[in-house]
Coordinates of C-alpha atoms and ligand atoms in Angstrom, one line a residue:
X1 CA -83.1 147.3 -147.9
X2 CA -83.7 150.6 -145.8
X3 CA -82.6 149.8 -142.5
X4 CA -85.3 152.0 -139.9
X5 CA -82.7 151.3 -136.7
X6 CA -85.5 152.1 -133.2
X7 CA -82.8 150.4 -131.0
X8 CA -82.9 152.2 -127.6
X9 CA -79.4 152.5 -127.2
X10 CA -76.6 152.0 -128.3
X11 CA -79.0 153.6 -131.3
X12 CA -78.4 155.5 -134.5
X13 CA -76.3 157.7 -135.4
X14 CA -76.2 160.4 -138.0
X15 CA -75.1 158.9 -141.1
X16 CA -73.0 161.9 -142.0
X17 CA -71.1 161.1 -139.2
X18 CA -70.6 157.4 -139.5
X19 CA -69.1 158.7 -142.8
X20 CA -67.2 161.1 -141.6
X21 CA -65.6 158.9 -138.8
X22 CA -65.0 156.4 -142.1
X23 CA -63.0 158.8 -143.8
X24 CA -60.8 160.0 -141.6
X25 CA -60.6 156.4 -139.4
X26 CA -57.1 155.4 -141.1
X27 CA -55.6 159.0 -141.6
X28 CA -56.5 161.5 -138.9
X29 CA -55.6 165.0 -139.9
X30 CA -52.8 164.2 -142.1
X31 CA -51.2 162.1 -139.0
X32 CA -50.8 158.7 -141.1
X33 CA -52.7 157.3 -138.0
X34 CA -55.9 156.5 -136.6
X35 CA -57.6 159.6 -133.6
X36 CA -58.3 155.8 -132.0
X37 CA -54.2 154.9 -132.1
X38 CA -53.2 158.7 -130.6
X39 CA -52.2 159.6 -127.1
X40 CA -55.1 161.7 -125.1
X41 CA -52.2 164.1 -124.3
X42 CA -51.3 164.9 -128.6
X43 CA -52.4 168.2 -129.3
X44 CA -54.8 166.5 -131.9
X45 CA -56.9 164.9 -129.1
X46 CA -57.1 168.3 -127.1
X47 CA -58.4 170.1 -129.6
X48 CA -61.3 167.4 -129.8
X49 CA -61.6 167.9 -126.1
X50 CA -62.0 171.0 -126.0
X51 CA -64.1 171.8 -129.0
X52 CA -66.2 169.1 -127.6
X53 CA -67.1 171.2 -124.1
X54 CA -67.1 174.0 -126.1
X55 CA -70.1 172.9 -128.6
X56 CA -71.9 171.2 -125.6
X57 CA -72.0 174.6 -123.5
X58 CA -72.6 177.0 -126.9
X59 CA -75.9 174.6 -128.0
X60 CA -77.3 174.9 -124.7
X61 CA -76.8 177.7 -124.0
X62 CA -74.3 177.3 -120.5
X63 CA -72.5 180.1 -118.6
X64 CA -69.1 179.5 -117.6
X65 CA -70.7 178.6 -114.4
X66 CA -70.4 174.8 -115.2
X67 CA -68.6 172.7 -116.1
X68 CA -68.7 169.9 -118.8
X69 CA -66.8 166.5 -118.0
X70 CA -66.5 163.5 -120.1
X71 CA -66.5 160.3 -117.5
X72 CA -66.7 156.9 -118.0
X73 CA -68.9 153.9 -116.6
X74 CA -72.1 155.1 -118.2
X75 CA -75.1 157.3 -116.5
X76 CA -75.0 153.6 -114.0
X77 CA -72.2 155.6 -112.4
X78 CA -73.3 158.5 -111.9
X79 CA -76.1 156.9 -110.1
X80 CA -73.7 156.1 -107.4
X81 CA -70.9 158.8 -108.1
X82 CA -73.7 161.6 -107.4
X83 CA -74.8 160.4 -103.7
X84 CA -71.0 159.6 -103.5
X85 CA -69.9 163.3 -103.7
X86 CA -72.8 165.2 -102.3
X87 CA -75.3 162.6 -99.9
X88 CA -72.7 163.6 -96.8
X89 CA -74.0 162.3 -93.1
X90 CA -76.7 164.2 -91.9
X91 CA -77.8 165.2 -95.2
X92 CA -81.0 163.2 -96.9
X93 CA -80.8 162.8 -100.8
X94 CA -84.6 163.2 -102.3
X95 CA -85.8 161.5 -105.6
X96 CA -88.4 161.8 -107.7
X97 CA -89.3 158.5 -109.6
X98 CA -91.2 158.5 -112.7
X99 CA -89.6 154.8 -114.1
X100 CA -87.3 152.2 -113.7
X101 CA -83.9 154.6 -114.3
X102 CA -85.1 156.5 -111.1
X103 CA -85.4 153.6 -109.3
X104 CA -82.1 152.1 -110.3
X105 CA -81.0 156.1 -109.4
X106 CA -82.1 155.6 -105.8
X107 CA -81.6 152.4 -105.0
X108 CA -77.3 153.3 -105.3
X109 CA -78.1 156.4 -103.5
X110 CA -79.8 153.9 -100.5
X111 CA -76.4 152.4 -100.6
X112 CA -74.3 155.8 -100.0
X113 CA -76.4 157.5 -97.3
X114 CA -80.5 158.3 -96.3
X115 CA -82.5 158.8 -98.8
X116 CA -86.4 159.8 -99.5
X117 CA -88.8 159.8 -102.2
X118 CA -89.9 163.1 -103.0
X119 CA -92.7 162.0 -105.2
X120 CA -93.4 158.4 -107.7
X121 CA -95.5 157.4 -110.3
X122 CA -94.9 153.9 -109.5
X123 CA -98.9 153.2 -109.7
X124 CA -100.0 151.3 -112.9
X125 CA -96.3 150.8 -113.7
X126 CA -95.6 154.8 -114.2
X127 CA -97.7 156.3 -116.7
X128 CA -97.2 159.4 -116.2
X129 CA -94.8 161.9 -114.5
X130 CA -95.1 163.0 -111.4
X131 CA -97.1 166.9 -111.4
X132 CA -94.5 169.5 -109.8
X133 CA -97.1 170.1 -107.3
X134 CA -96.8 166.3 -106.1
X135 CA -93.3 166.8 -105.2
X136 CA -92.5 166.7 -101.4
X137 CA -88.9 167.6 -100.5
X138 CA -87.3 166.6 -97.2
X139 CA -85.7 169.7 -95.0
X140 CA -82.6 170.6 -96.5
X141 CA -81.7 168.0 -98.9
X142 CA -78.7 167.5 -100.2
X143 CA -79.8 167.7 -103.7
X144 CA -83.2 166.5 -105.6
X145 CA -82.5 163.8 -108.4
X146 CA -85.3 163.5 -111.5
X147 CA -84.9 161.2 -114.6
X148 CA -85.8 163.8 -117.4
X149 CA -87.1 160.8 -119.7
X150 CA -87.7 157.6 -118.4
X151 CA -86.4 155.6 -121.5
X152 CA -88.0 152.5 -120.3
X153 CA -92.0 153.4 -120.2
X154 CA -91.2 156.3 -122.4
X155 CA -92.6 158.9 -119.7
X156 CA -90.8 162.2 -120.4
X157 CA -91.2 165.6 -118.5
X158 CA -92.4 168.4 -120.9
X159 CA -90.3 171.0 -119.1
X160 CA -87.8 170.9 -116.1
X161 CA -89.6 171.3 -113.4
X162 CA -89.0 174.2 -111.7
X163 CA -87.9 173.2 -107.9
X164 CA -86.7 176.0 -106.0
X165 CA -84.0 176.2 -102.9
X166 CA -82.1 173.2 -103.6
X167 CA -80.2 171.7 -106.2
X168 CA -81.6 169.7 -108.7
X169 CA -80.0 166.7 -110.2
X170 CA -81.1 165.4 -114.1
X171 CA -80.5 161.7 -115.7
X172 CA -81.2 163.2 -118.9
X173 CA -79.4 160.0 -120.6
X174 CA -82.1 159.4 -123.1
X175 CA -83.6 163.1 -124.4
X176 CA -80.5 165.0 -123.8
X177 CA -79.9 167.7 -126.6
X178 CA -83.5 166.9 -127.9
X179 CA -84.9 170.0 -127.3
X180 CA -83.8 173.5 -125.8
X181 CA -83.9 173.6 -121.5
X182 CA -83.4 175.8 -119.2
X183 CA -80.4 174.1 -117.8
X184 CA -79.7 176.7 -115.4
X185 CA -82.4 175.4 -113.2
X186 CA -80.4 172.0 -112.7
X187 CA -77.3 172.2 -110.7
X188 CA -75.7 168.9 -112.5
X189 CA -77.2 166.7 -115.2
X190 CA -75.7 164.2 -116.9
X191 CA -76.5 161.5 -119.9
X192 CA -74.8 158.6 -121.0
X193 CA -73.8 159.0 -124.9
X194 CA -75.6 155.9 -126.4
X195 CA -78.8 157.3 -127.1
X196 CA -78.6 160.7 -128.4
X197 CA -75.1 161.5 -128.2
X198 CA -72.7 159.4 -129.4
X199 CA -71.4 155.7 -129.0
X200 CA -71.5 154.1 -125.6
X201 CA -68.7 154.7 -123.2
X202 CA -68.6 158.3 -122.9
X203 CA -70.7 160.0 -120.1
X204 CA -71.2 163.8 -120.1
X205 CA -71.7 165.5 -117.2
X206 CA -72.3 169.3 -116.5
X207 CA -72.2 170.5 -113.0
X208 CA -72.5 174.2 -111.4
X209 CA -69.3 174.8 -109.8
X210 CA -70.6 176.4 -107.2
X211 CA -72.4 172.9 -106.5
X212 CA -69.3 171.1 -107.4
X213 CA -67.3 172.9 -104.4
X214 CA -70.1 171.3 -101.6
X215 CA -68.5 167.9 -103.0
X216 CA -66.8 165.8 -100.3
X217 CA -63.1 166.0 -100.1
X218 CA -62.3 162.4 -98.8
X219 CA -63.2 160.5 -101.8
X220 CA -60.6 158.2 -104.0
X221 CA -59.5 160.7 -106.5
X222 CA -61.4 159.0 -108.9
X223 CA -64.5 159.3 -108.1
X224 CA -64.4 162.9 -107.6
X225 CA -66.1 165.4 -109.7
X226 CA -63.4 168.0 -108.5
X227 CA -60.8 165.6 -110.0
X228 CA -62.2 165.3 -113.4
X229 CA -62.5 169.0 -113.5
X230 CA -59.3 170.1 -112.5
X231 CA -58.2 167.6 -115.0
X232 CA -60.1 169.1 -117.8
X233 CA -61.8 164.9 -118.1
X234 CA -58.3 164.0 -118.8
X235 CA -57.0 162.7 -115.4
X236 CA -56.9 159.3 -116.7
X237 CA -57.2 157.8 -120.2
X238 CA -60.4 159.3 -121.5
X239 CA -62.7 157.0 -124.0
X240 CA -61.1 159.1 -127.1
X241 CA -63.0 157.7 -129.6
X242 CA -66.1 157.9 -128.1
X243 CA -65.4 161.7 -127.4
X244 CA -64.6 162.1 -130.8
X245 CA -68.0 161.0 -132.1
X246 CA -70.0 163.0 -129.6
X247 CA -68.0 165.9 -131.3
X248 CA -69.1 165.0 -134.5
X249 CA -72.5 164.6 -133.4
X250 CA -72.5 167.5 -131.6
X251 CA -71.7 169.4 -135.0
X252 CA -74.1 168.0 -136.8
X253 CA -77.0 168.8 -134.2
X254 CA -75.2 172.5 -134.7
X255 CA -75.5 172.2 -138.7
X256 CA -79.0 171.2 -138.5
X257 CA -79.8 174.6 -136.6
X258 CA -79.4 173.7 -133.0
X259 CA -81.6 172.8 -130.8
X260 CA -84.9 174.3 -131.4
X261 CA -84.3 172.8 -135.3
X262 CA -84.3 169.0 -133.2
X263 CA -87.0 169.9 -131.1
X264 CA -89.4 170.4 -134.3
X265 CA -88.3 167.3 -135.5
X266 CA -88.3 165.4 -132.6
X267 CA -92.3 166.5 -132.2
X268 CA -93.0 165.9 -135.8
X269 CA -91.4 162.4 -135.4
X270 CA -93.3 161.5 -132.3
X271 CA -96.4 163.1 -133.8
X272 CA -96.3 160.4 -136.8
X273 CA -95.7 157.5 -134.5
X274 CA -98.2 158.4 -131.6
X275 CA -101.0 159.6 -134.2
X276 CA -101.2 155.8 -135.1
X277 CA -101.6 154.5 -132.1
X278 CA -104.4 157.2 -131.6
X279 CA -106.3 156.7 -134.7
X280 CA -106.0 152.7 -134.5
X281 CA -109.3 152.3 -132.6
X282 CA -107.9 151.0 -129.1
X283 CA -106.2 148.1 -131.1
X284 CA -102.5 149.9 -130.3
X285 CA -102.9 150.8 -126.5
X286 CA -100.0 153.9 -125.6
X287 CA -98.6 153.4 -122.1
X288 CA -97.8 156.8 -121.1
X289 CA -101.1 158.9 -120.3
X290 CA -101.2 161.8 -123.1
X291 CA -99.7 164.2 -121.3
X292 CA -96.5 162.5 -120.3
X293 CA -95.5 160.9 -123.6
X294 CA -92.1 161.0 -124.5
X295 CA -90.8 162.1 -127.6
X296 CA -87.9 159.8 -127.5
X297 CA -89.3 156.6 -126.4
X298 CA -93.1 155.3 -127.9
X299 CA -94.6 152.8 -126.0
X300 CA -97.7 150.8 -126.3
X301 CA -99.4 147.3 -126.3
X302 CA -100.8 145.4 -128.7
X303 CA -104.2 143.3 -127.8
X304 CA -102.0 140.3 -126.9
X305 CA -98.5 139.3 -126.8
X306 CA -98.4 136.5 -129.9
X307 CA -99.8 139.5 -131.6
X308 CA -96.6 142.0 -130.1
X309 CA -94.2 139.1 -131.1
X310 CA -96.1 139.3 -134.8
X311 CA -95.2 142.7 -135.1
X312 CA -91.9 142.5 -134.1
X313 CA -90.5 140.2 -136.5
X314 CA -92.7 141.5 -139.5
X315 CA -91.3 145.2 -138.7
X316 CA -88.4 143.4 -138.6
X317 CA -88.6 141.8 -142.2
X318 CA -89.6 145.3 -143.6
X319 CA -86.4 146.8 -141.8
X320 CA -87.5 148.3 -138.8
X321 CA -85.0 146.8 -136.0
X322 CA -85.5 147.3 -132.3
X323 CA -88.9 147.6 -131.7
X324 CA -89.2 145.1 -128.4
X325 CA -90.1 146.5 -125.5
X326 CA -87.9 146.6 -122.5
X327 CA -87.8 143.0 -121.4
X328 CA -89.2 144.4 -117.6
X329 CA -92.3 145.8 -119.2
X330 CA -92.5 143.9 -122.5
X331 CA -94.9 145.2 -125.4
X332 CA -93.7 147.4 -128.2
X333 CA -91.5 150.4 -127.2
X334 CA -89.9 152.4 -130.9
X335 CA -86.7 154.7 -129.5
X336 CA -87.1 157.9 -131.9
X337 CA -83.9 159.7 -131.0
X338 CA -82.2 162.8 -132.4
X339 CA -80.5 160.6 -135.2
X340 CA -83.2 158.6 -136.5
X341 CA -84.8 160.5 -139.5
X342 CA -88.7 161.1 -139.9
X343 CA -88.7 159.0 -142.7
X344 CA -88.2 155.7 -140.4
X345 CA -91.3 157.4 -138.6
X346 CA -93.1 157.5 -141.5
X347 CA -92.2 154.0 -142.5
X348 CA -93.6 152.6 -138.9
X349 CA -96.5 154.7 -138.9
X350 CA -97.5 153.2 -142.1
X351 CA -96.6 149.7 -141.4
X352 CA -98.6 150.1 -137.6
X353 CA -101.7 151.1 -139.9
X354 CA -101.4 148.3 -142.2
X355 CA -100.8 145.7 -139.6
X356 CA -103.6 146.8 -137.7
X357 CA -105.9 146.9 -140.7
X358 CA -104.8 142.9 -140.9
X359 CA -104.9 142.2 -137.2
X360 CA -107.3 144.4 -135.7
Ligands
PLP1 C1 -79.7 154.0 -120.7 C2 -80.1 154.8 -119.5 C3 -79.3 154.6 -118.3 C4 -78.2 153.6 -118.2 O1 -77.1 153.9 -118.9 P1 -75.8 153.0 -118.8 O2 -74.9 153.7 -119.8 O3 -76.1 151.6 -119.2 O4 -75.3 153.0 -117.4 C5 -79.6 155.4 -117.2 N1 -80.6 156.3 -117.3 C6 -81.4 156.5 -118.4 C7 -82.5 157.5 -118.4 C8 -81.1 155.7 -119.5 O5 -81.8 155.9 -120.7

C-alpha cells in the first residue's frame, strides 16, 4: 500500500533522497565507511559542510552578509539561545504571537530578561495572524521575534512582514524553504530540520553579522552565536548525519527548480486539501480564517470528535498516516510539507469528499 505520510514532523522526506542516503550509507565516496562512522574534521565531512551553507545561502538568495550555522537542540533552543545573546539589561525583547510556538518563544525569553507582546491572536485560539498594522513595538527593542508558520493551528503569514528600525527575528521551523522570502528583512531566522529540511537534530540558523556583533560577550562559549560562527558550526561535534541529509534535501529542492518551483506546489497542494473542506458544506470546519491559512499545516474540525477519531483511523487504513491534530487543540490537522507529493493531496482530498458524503 501507498503510504500518504502527513506527520508534522519528523515528516517526509524526498524519496530520492532516502535512496540516495541508502546507497551510499555503507560506502561513502569510495571510503569503505559509513559519512555516519567519519570524523567531522575529514575533508569528506567539510565538503558537506560547506556545500551545505553554500546551497542554503544560493536558494535563497543571501548576501555574504549572514551567516548560516548548523546548531543543535532543535528550534526549542533557539527559543532561549536568542534572548540569551541579544535580550541584554535594559533592553525589552517584543514578540508577536500568532500560536502556540510563539508562546513557547516567549515564555524562555520571560526567563532571560523583560519582555512584551507586540501583538497576539490569542482570541478564539489564534485564527488568524496578527495584521502588520496590529503590531506595537516597545522603544528600542532588542529585537522583534514572529513564528513565520505557526505549525500547530496551521496559521502562516503570507509575506514577512515588513517591520522597520529594528531587527526582526523568524521561527520559520515549519515553512522554511517553502516559498521564496525576502530574507533580508529578518536579521536571524532559524528552523529546526524535521519538517522541511531534513531529519531532526540539525537546527539552521542564519544571522546578519552585523546583528551577530550586538551579541553579548559573557556567555558560555557554547551558547554563543559568535562561537558557532567562528567555528564554521564545527566547534563541537556537529549532528553529521543530519547535515548530510539537509544537503541532500537541499539539492533536491535545487533540482526541482528552486524555490519558486516549491512554492507552486506547495499552493497547488494546499489548494487540493483546503478546496475540500470549502466545498464540503460546513461539515469540515478550517480553523485558520481564509486569509491566514497555511500552506504547510491544514487544520479543521469535524462535526464531533467520535467523528475526527473516525476519520483518523479510516485515513489511516487507506494509508494516510498522521492526520491527528495537535494533542493541545485536537481535531484534524494534515502537515503538507515540501516533501510530500500532490498526489498524497489528492488522495486526502478524495477520501475527505467520500467520508463526508458517508458522514455528513
Ligand atoms: C516543531 C517546531 C518547533 C519545535 O522544534 P523542536 O525541534 O522540537 O525544538 C518550534 N517552532 C515551530 C514553528 C515548529 O514547527
Amino acid at each position: 500500500m501507498t503510504i500518504h505520510n502527513f506527520n508534522p514532523g519528523p515528516a517526509v522526506l524526498p524519496r530520492a533522497v532516502l535512496e540516495r542516503a541508502q546507497a551510499e550509507l555503507l560506502d561513502y565516496q569510495g571510503r569503505g565507511m559509513s559519512i555516519l562512522e567519519m570524523s567531522h574534521r575529514s575533508k569528506e565531512y567539510e565538503a558537506i559542510n560547506a556545500r551545505a551553507e553554500a546551497r542554503f545561502k544560493a536558494l535563497l538568495g543571501l548576501s555574504d552578509d549572514y551567516r548560516v550555522l548548523f546548531m543543535q537542540g532543535g528550534a526549542s533552543a533557539q527559543f532561549a539561545l536568542v534572548p540569551l545573546n541579544f535580550l541584554v539589561p535594559g533592553k525589552v525583547a517584543d514578540y508577536v504571537v500568532s500560536g502556540s510556538w510563539g508562546e513557547k518563544a516567549l515564555e524562555e525569553a520571560r526567563r532571560v530578561g523583560r519582555t512584551a507582546v507586540a501583538a497576539s491572536s490569542a482570541e478564539g485560539n489564534y485564527r488568524r495572524v496578527p495584521a502588520p498594522a496590529e503590531i506595537r513595538l516597545s522603544e528600542e527593542p532588542a529585537y522583534v521575534h514572529i513564528t513565520t508558520n505557526e505549525t500547530i493551528q496551521g496559521v502562516q503569514w503570507a509575506d514577512i512582514p515588513a517591520i522597520e528600525g529594528v531587527p526582526v527575528v523568524a521561527d520559520m521551523s515549519s515553512d522554511i524553504m517553502a516559498r521564496p522570502f525576502d530574507a533580508s528583512r529578518l536579521a536571524l531566522f532559524y528552523a529546526g530540520a524535521q519538517k522541511n529540511l531534513g531529519p531532526a537534530g540539525v537546527t539552521v540558523v542564519a544571522i546578519n553579522q552585523g546583528f551577530m556583533q550586538q551579541a553579548r560577550a559573557d556567555l558560555p562559549a557554547i551558547f554563543s552565536y559568535k562561537t558557532h560562527a567562528k567555528n564554521n558550526s564545527l566547534y563541537n561535534t556537529p549532528p553529521v548525519f543530519a547535515v548530510y541529509m539537509l544537503d541532500l534535501v537541499l539539492e533536491w529542492i535545487e533540482a526541482l527548480g528552486g524555490l519558486s518551483a516549491m512554492a507552486e506546489r506547495n499552493a497547488r497542494k494546499a489548494a487540493l486539501v483546503y478546496a475540500a473542506i470549502d466545498r464540503s458544506g460546513g461539515f469540515y470546519r478550517g480553523h485558520a480564517e481564509p486569509g491566514s491559512r497555511s500552506q504547510m499545516n491544514a487544520t479543521f474540525r469535524l462535526p464531533d470528535e467520535s467523528l475526527e477519531k473516525r476519520f483518523v483511523s479510516e485515513a489511516q487504513a487507506e494509508g494516510m498516516v498522521g492526520l491527528a491534530g495537535h494533542r493541545s487543540v485536537g481535531g484534524i490537522r494534515a502537515s503538507l510539507y515540501n516533501a510530500l507529493e500532490e498526489q498524497s493531496c489528492l488522495a486526502l482530498a478524495q477520501f475527505m469528499d467520500a467520508f463526508a458524503a458517508k458522514h455528513g
